[in-house]
Coordinates of C-alpha atoms in Angstrom, one line a residue:
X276 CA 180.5 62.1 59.1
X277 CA 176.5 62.2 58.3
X278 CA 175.2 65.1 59.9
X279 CA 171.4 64.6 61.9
X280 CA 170.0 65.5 64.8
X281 CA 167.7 63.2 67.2
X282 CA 165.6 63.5 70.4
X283 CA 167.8 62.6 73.5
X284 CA 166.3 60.2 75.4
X285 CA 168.4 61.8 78.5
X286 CA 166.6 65.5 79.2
X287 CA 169.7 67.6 79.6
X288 CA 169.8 70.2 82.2
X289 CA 172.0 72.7 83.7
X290 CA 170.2 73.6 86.3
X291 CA 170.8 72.7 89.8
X292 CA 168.2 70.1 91.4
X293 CA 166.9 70.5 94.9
X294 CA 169.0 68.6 97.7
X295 CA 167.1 65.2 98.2
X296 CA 167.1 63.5 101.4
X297 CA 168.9 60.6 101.8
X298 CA 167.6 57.1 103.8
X299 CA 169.5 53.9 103.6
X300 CA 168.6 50.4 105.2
X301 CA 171.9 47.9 105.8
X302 CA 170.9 44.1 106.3
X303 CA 173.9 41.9 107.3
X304 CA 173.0 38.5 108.7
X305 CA 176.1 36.0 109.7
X306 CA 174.5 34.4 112.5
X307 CA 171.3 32.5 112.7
X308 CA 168.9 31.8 115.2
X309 CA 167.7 28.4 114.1
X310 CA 170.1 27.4 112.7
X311 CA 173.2 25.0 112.9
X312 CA 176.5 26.9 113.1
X313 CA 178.2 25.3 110.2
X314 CA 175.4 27.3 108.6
X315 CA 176.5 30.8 109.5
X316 CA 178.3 32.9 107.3
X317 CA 181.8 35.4 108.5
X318 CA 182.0 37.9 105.5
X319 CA 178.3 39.6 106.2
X320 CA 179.4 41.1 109.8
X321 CA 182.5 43.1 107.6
X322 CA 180.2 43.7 104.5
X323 CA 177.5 45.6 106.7
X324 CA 180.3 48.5 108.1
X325 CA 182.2 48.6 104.8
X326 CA 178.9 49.5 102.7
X327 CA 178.2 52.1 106.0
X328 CA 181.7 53.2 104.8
X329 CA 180.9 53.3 101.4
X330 CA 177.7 55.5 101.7
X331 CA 178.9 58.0 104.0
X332 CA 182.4 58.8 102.5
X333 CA 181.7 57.8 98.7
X334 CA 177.8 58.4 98.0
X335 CA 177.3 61.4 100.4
X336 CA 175.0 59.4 102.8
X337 CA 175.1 61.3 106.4
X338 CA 175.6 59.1 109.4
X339 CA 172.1 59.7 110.7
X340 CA 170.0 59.4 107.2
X341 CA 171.9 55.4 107.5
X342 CA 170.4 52.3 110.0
X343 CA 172.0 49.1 110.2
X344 CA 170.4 45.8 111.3
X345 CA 173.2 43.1 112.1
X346 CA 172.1 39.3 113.0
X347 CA 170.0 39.8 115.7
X348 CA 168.7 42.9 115.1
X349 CA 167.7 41.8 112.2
X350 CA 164.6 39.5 112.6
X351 CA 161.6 39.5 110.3
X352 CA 159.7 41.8 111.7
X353 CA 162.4 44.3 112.3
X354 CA 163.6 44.0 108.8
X355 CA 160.0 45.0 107.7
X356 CA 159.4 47.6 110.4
X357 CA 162.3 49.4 109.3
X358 CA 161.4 49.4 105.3
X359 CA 158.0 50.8 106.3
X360 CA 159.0 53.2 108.8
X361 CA 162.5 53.8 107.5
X362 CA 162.4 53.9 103.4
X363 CA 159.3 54.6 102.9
X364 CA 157.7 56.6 105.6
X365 CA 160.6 57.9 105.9
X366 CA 161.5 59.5 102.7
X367 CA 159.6 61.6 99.7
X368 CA 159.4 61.5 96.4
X369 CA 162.5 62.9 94.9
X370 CA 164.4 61.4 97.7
X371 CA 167.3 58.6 97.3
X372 CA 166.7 55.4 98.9
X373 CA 169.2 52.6 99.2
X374 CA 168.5 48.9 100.6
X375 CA 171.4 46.6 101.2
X376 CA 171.3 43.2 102.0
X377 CA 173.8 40.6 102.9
X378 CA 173.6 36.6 103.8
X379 CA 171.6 33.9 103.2
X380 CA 169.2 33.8 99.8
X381 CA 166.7 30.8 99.1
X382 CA 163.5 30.0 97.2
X383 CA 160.2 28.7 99.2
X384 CA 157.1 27.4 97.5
X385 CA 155.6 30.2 95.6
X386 CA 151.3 30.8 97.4
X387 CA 150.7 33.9 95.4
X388 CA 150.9 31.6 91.7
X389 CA 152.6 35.1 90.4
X390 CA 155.9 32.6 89.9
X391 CA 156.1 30.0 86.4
X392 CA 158.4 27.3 88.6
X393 CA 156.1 27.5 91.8
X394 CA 158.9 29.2 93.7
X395 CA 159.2 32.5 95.3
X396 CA 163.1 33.8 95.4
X397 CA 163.4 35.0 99.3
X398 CA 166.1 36.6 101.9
X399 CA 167.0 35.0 104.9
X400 CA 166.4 36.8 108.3
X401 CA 167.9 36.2 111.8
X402 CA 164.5 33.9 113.0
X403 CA 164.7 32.4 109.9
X404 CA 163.0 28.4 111.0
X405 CA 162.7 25.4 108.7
X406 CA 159.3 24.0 108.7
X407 CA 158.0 20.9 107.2
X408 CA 159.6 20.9 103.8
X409 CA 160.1 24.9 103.6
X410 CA 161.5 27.8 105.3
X411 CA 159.2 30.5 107.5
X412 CA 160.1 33.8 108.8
X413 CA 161.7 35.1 104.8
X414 CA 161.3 37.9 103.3
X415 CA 159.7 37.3 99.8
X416 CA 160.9 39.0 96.7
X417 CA 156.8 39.5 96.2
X418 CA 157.2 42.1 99.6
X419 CA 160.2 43.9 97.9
X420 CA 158.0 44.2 94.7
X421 CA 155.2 45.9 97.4
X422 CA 158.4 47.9 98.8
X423 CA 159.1 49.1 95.4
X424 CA 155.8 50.2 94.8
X425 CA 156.0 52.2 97.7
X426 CA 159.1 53.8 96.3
X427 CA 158.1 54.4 93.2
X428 CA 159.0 58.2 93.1
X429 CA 162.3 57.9 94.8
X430 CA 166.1 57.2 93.4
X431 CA 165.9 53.8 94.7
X432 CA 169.6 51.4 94.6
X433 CA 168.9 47.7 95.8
X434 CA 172.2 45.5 96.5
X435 CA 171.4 41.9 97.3
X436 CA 174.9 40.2 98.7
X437 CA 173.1 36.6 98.4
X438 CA 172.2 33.5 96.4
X439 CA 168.7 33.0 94.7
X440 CA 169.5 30.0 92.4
X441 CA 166.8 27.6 92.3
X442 CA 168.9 25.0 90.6
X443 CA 171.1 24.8 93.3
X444 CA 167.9 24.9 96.1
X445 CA 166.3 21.9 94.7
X446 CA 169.2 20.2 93.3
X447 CA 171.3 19.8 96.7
X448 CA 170.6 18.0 100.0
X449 CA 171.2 19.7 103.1
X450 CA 174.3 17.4 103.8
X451 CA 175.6 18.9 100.0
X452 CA 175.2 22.0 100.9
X453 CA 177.0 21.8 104.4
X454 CA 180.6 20.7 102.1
X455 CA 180.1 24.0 100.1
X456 CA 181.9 26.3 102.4
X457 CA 180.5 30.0 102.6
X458 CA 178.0 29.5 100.0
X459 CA 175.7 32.2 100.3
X460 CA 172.6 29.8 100.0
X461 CA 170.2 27.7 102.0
X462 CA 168.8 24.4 100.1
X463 CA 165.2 23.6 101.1
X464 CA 165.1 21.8 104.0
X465 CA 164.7 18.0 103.6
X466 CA 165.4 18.4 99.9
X467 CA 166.6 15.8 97.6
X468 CA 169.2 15.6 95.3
X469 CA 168.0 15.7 91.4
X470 CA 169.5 15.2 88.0
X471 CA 171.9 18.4 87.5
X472 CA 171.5 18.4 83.8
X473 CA 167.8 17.9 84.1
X474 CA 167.3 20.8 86.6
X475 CA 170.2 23.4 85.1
X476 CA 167.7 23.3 81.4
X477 CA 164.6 24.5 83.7
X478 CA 165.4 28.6 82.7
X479 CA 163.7 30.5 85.5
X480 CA 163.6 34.0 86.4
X481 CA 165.5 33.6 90.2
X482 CA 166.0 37.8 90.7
X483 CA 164.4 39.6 93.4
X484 CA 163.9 42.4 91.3
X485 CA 162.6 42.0 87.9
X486 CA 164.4 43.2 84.6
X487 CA 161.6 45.1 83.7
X488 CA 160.6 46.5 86.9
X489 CA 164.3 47.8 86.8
X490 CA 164.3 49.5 83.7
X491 CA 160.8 50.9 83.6
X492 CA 161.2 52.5 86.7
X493 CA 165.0 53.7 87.2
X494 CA 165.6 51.5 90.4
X495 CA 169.3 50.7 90.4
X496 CA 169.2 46.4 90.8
X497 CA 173.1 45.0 92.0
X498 CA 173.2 41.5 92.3
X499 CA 175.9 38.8 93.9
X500 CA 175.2 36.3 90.9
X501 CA 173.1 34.9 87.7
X502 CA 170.4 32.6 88.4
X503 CA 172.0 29.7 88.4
X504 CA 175.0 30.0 90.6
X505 CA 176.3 30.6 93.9
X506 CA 177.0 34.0 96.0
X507 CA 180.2 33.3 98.0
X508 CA 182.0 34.8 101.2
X509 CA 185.6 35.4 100.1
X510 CA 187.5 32.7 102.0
X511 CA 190.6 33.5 100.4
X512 CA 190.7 35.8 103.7
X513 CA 191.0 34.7 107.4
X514 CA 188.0 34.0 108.8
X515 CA 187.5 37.3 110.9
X516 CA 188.7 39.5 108.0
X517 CA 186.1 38.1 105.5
X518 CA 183.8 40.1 103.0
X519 CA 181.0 39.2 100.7
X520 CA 183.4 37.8 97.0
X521 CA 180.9 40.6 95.3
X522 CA 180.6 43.2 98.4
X523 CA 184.1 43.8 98.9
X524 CA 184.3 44.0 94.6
X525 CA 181.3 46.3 94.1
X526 CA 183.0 48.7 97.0
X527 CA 186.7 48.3 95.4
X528 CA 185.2 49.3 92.3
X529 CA 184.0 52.7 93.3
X530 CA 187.7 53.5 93.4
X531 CA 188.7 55.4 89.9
X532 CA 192.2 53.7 89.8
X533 CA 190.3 50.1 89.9
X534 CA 187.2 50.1 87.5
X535 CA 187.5 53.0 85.2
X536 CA 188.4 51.4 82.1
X537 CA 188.8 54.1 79.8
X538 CA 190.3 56.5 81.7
X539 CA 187.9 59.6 82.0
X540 CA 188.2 60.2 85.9
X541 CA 184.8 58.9 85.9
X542 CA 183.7 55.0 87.0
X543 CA 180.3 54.6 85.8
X544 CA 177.7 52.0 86.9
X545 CA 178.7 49.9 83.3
X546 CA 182.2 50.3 84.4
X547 CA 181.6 49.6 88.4
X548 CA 179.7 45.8 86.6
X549 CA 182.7 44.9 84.5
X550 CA 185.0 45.4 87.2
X551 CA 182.9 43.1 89.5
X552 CA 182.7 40.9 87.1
X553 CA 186.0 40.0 86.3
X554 CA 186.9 40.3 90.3
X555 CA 184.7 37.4 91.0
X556 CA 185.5 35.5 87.8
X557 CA 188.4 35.4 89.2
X558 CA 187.6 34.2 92.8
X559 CA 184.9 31.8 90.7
X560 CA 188.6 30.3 88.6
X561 CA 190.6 29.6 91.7
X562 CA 187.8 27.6 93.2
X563 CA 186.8 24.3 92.8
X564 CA 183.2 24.7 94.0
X565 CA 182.6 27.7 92.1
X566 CA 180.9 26.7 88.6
X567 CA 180.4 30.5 87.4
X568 CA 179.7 33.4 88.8
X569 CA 178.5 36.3 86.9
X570 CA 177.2 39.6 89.0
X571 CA 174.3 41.1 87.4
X572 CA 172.9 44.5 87.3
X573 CA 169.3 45.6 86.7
X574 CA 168.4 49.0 85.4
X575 CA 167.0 51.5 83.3
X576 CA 169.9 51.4 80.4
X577 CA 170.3 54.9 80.5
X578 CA 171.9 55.0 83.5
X579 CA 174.8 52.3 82.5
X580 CA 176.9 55.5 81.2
X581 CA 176.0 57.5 84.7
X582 CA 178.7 58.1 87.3
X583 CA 178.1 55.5 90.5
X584 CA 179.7 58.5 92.0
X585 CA 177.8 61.7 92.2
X586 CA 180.2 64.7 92.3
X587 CA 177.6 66.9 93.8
X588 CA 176.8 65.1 97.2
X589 CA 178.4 66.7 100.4
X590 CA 182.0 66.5 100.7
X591 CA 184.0 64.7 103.5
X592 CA 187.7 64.6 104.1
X593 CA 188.2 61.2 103.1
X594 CA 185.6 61.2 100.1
X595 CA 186.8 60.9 96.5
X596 CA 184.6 62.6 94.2
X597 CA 184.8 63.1 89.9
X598 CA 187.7 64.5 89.9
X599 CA 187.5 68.7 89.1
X600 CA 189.0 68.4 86.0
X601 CA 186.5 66.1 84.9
X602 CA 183.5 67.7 82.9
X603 CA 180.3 65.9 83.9
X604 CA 176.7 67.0 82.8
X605 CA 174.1 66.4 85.6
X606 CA 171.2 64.9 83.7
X607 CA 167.8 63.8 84.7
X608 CA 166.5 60.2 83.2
X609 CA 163.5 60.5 81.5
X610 CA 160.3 59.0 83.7
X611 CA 162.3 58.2 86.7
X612 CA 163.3 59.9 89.7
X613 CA 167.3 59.3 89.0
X614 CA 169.1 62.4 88.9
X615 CA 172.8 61.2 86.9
X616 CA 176.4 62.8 86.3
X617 CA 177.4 61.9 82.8
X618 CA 180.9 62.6 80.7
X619 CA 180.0 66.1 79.3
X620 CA 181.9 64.7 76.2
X621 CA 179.9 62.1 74.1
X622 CA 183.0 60.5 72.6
X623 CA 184.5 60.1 76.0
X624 CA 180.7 58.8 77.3
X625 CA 180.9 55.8 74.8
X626 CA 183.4 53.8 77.1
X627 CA 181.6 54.9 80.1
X628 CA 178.4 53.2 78.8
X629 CA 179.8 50.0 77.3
X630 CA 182.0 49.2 80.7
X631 CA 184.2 47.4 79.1
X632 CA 188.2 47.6 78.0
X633 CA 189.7 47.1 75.0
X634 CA 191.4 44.1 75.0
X635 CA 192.9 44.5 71.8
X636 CA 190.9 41.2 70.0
X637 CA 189.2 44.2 67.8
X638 CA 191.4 46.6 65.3
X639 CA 189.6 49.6 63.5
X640 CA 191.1 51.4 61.0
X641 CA 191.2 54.0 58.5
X642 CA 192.4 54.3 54.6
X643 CA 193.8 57.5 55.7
X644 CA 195.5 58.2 58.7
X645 CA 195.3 62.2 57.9
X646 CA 191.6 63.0 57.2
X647 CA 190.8 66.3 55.7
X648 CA 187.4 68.1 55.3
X649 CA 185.7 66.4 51.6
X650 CA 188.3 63.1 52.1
X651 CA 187.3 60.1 50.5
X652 CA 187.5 57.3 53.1
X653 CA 186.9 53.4 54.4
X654 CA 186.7 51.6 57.7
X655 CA 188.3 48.0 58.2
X656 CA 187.8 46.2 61.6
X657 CA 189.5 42.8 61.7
X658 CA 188.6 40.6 65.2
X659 CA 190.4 37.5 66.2
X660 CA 187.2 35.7 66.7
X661 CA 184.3 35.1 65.1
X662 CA 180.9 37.1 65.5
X663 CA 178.0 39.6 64.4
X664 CA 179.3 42.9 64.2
X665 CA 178.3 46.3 64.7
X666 CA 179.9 49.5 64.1
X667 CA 178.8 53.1 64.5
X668 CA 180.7 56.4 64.3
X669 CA 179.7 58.9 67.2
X670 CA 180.9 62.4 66.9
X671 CA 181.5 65.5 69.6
X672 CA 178.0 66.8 69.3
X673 CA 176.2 63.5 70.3
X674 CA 175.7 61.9 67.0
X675 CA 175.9 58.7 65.8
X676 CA 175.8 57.1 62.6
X677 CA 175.2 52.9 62.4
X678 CA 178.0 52.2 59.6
X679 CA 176.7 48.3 59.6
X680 CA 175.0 46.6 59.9
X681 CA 173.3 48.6 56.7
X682 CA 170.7 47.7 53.6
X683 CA 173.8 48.7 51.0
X684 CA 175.6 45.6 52.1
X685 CA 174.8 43.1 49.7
X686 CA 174.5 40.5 52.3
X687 CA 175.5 40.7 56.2
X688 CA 177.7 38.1 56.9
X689 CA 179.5 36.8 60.8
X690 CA 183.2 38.3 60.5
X691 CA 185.6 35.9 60.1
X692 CA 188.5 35.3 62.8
X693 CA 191.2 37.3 61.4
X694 CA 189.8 38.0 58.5
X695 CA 188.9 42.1 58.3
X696 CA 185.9 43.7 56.7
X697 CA 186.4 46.7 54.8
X698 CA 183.1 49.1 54.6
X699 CA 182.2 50.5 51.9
X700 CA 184.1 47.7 49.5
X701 CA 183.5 47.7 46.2
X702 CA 180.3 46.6 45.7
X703 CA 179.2 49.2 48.0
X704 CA 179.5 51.5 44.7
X705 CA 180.9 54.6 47.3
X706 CA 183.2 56.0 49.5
X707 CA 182.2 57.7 53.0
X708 CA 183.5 61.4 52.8
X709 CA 185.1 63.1 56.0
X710 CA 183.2 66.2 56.6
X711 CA 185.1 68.4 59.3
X712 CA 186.1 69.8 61.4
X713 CA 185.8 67.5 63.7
X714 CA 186.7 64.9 66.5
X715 CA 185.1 61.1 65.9
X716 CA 185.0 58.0 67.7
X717 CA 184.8 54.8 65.8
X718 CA 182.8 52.3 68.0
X719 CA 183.5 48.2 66.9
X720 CA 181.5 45.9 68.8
X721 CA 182.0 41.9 67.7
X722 CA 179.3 39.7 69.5
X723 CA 180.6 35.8 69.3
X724 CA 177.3 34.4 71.0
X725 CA 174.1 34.4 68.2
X726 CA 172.1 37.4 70.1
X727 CA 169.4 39.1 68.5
X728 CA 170.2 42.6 68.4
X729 CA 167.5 43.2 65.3
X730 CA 165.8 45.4 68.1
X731 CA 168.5 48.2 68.7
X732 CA 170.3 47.9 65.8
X733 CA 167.9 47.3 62.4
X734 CA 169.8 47.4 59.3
X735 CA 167.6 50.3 57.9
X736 CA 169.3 52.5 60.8
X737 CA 172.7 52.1 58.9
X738 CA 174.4 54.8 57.2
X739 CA 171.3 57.3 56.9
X740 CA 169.3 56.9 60.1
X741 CA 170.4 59.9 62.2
X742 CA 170.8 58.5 66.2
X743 CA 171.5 59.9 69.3
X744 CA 175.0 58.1 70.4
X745 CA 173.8 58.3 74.1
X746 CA 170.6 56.1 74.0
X747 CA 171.8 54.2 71.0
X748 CA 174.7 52.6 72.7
X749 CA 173.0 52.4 75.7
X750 CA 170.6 50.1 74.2
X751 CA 173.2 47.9 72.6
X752 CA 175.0 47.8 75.8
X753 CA 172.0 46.9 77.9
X754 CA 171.5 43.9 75.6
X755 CA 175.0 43.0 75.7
X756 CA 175.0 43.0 79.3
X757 CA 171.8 40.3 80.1
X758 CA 172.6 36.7 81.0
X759 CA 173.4 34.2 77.9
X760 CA 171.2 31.4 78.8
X761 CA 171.7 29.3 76.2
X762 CA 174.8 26.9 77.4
X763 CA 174.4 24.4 80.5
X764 CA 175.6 27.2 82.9
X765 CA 174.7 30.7 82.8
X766 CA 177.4 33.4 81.7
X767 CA 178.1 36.5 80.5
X768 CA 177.1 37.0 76.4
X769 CA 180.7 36.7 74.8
X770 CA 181.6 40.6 73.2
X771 CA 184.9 42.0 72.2
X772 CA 185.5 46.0 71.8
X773 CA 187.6 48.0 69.1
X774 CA 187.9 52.0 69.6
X775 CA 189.1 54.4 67.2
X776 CA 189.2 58.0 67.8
X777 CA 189.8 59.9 64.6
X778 CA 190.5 63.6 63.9
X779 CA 189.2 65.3 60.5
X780 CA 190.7 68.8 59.5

């Protein structure tokens, strides 16, 4: 192992940080004023007490820092009364805020010109009313960029349980819509249908919070779906029992026997995504309607390692907290207000930030299953498919070193399926020499779709570049992570994962 040291992006600190206050705003909309009933939804009436579940017994919310506004209550105005008065009058700087909202999503013509398609993305309120051509009485995603302004100094979580796709708004007639059963969308009203390959090669930015706004600023960004496709209520459950496909995922996941991967005792917000991922993937497969469905989180990538459950909130009977035997280091993320709980042990942090399971498509090995201290040594990772790959080796003190891609190799080449690289071969002129004691993780990441990861990992970072492992594969994973907009439909960017831990004497 190289030895180096790095600045950590993550500001460590062992020092307990003041109790913040606590205010969190619950939108669940099922029924609808003005409109037709074969337009209302069942699952966001269960979403809107399951989330109050989840914050009080999971997140350490108390019952009176929480106010819920359910189908009538939650009109327009009382939806904005209550994030001025509520979130931010409400709360200081330092303080957590968390906004949930679940039902209806929908695009209206864009009268600000901040939008490249002429569309603003929007929530649905209870006095929602279809005008001449559009929808009135929304909330824009331009007044949650003003809300988020206003928050700028808090630890602010947004979860949106709804559908933004403008493909699907301007693509679908109302009388399309109405056969697409629990579809978390409303078309434009009067709208015609268009060419589905025409529309579905228009790439538009459909979130209500923007990437960047996300990671500049540390606000946590959950979403039901990509741009692109459709949020769903769950009707694989009675009517009366039904949840939000993604809300009753995103709360299943905080559950350490359901989403953590790597088993740590810790699900972290990477972890929490893949497991809602694949739980509505699987929803998306078992229905005919369903043409993808991809939940998407938005957010400073230093957090994708951090536990999605803090083990220092107030305790309740029911609550499951990190369990004790779990080391966790409470950091701060640098120019943001998010205080995070991370695996104390960087090795152990690796899975926590990439989220995902090894599914056994990548092998890493060793020359030498014994290492010793001055060992001469070589790597081989074989994949079963194709793809760029990147490999580092991360160490117990928080190092990393980018074993490829490299400058030594003469040329850097996809792998081939089943066929392994060994690093250094022999043209490498060198072996890599253990230097120990000490514990290693071998980190094999095989990307099949042609993303450019030039940016994170530089082949002038390999083999002498010293790296914190922390930020470093945080910034792969972040990448990794983003939409792959490059096929008709929107999907996840196609990765596979090897691990090796290795011991050197």
């Amino acid at each position: 192992m190289i030895r180096y040291a790095a600045a950590l992006l993550l500001s460590l600190s062992f020092s307990t940080f003041a109790a913040a206050a606590d205010r969190a705003l619950i939108v669940g909309i099922g029924t609808y004023a003005n409109l037709p009933e074969k337009m209302f939804l069942e699952g966001p009436k269960n979403d809107a007490p399951l989330i109050e579940k989840l914050l009080k017994e999971k997140l350490g919310y108390g019952a009176d820092s929480i106010r819920v506004l359910r189908d009538a209550q939650a009109t327009r105005a009382a939806i904005l009364a209550s994030i001025d008065e509520w979130l931010i009058n409400g709360t200081q700087p330092g303080d957590r805020v968390y906004f949930y909202f679940s039902g209806h999503g929908l695009q209206v013509k864009d009268l600000s010109g901040d939008e490249e398609d002429g569309l603003d993305e929007a929530l649905s309120t209870y006095d929602i009313v279809a005008g001449n051509g559009d929808w009135s009485n929304v909330i824009l995603d331009d007044e949650i960029d003003a809300m988020l302004a206003k928050l700028k100094d808090r630890a602010v979580t947004i979860v949106i349980d709804a559908c933004h796709s403008g493909t699907i708004s301007r693509s679908l007639s109302t009388e399309v819509g109405d056969a697409m059963e629990s579809a978390r969308f409303l078309p434009r009203p009067h709208a015609k249908p268009a060419d589905a390959v025409k529309t579905r090669g228009l790439r538009v930015d459909v979130a209500v919070v923007k990437p960047e706004v996300a990671k500049e600023s540390g606000v946590e960004a959950w979403s039901a779906a990509s741009s692109y496709q459709v949020a769903w209520d769950d009707t694989r459950l009675p009517p009366e029992e039904r949840h939000g496909v993604f809300t009753l995922s995103y709360v299943n996941g905080h559950e350490i026997s359901a989403a953590d991967s790597n088993g740590n005792g810790i699900v972290s917000n990477a972890e929490l995504l893949e497991y809602v991922k694949k739980q509505s993937q699987t929803y998306c497969a078992a229905q005919s309607q369903c043409q993808g469905l991809d939940p998407q989180l938005e957010v400073n990538y230093a957090l994708l390692g951090a536990s999605a459950v803090s083990p220092a909130v107030t305790a309740t009977d029911t609550q499951q907290q990190v369990p004790d035997e779990v080391k966790v280091e409470e950091v701060k993320v640098e120019n943001t207000q998010q205080t995070a709980y991370v695996a104390a042990d960087p090795v152990d942090a690796v899975g926590d930030i990439l989220g995902k399971a090894e599914s056994g498509d990548v092998q890493v090995s060793l020359s030498s299953d014994h290492l010793k201290n001055g060992d001469s040594f070589r790597i081989s990772v074989t994949s079963r498919t194709g793809g760029h790959l990147i490999l580092y080796d991360v160490d117990k003190d928080g190092k990393a070193t980018q074993i490829f891609p490299n400058e030594a190799a003469q040329k850097i080449t996809r792998l081939a399926p089943g066929t392994p690289i060994t690093i250094p071969d022999d043209y490498y002129g060198f072996d890599f020499e253990a230097e120990g004691p000490s514990e290693n993780v071998l980190v094999a990441i095989v990307v099949a779709d042609d993303v450019d990861l030039t940016a994170v990992a530089p082949n002038d970072y390999g083999l002498t570049k010293e790296l914190d492992a922390r930020t470093t594969i945080a910034d792969i994973a972040g990448t990794l992570k983003q939409a792959w907009t490059r096929d008709v439909e929107n999907r996840s960017v196609d990765w596979s994962l090897g691990l090796l831990k290795y011991t050197v004497y």
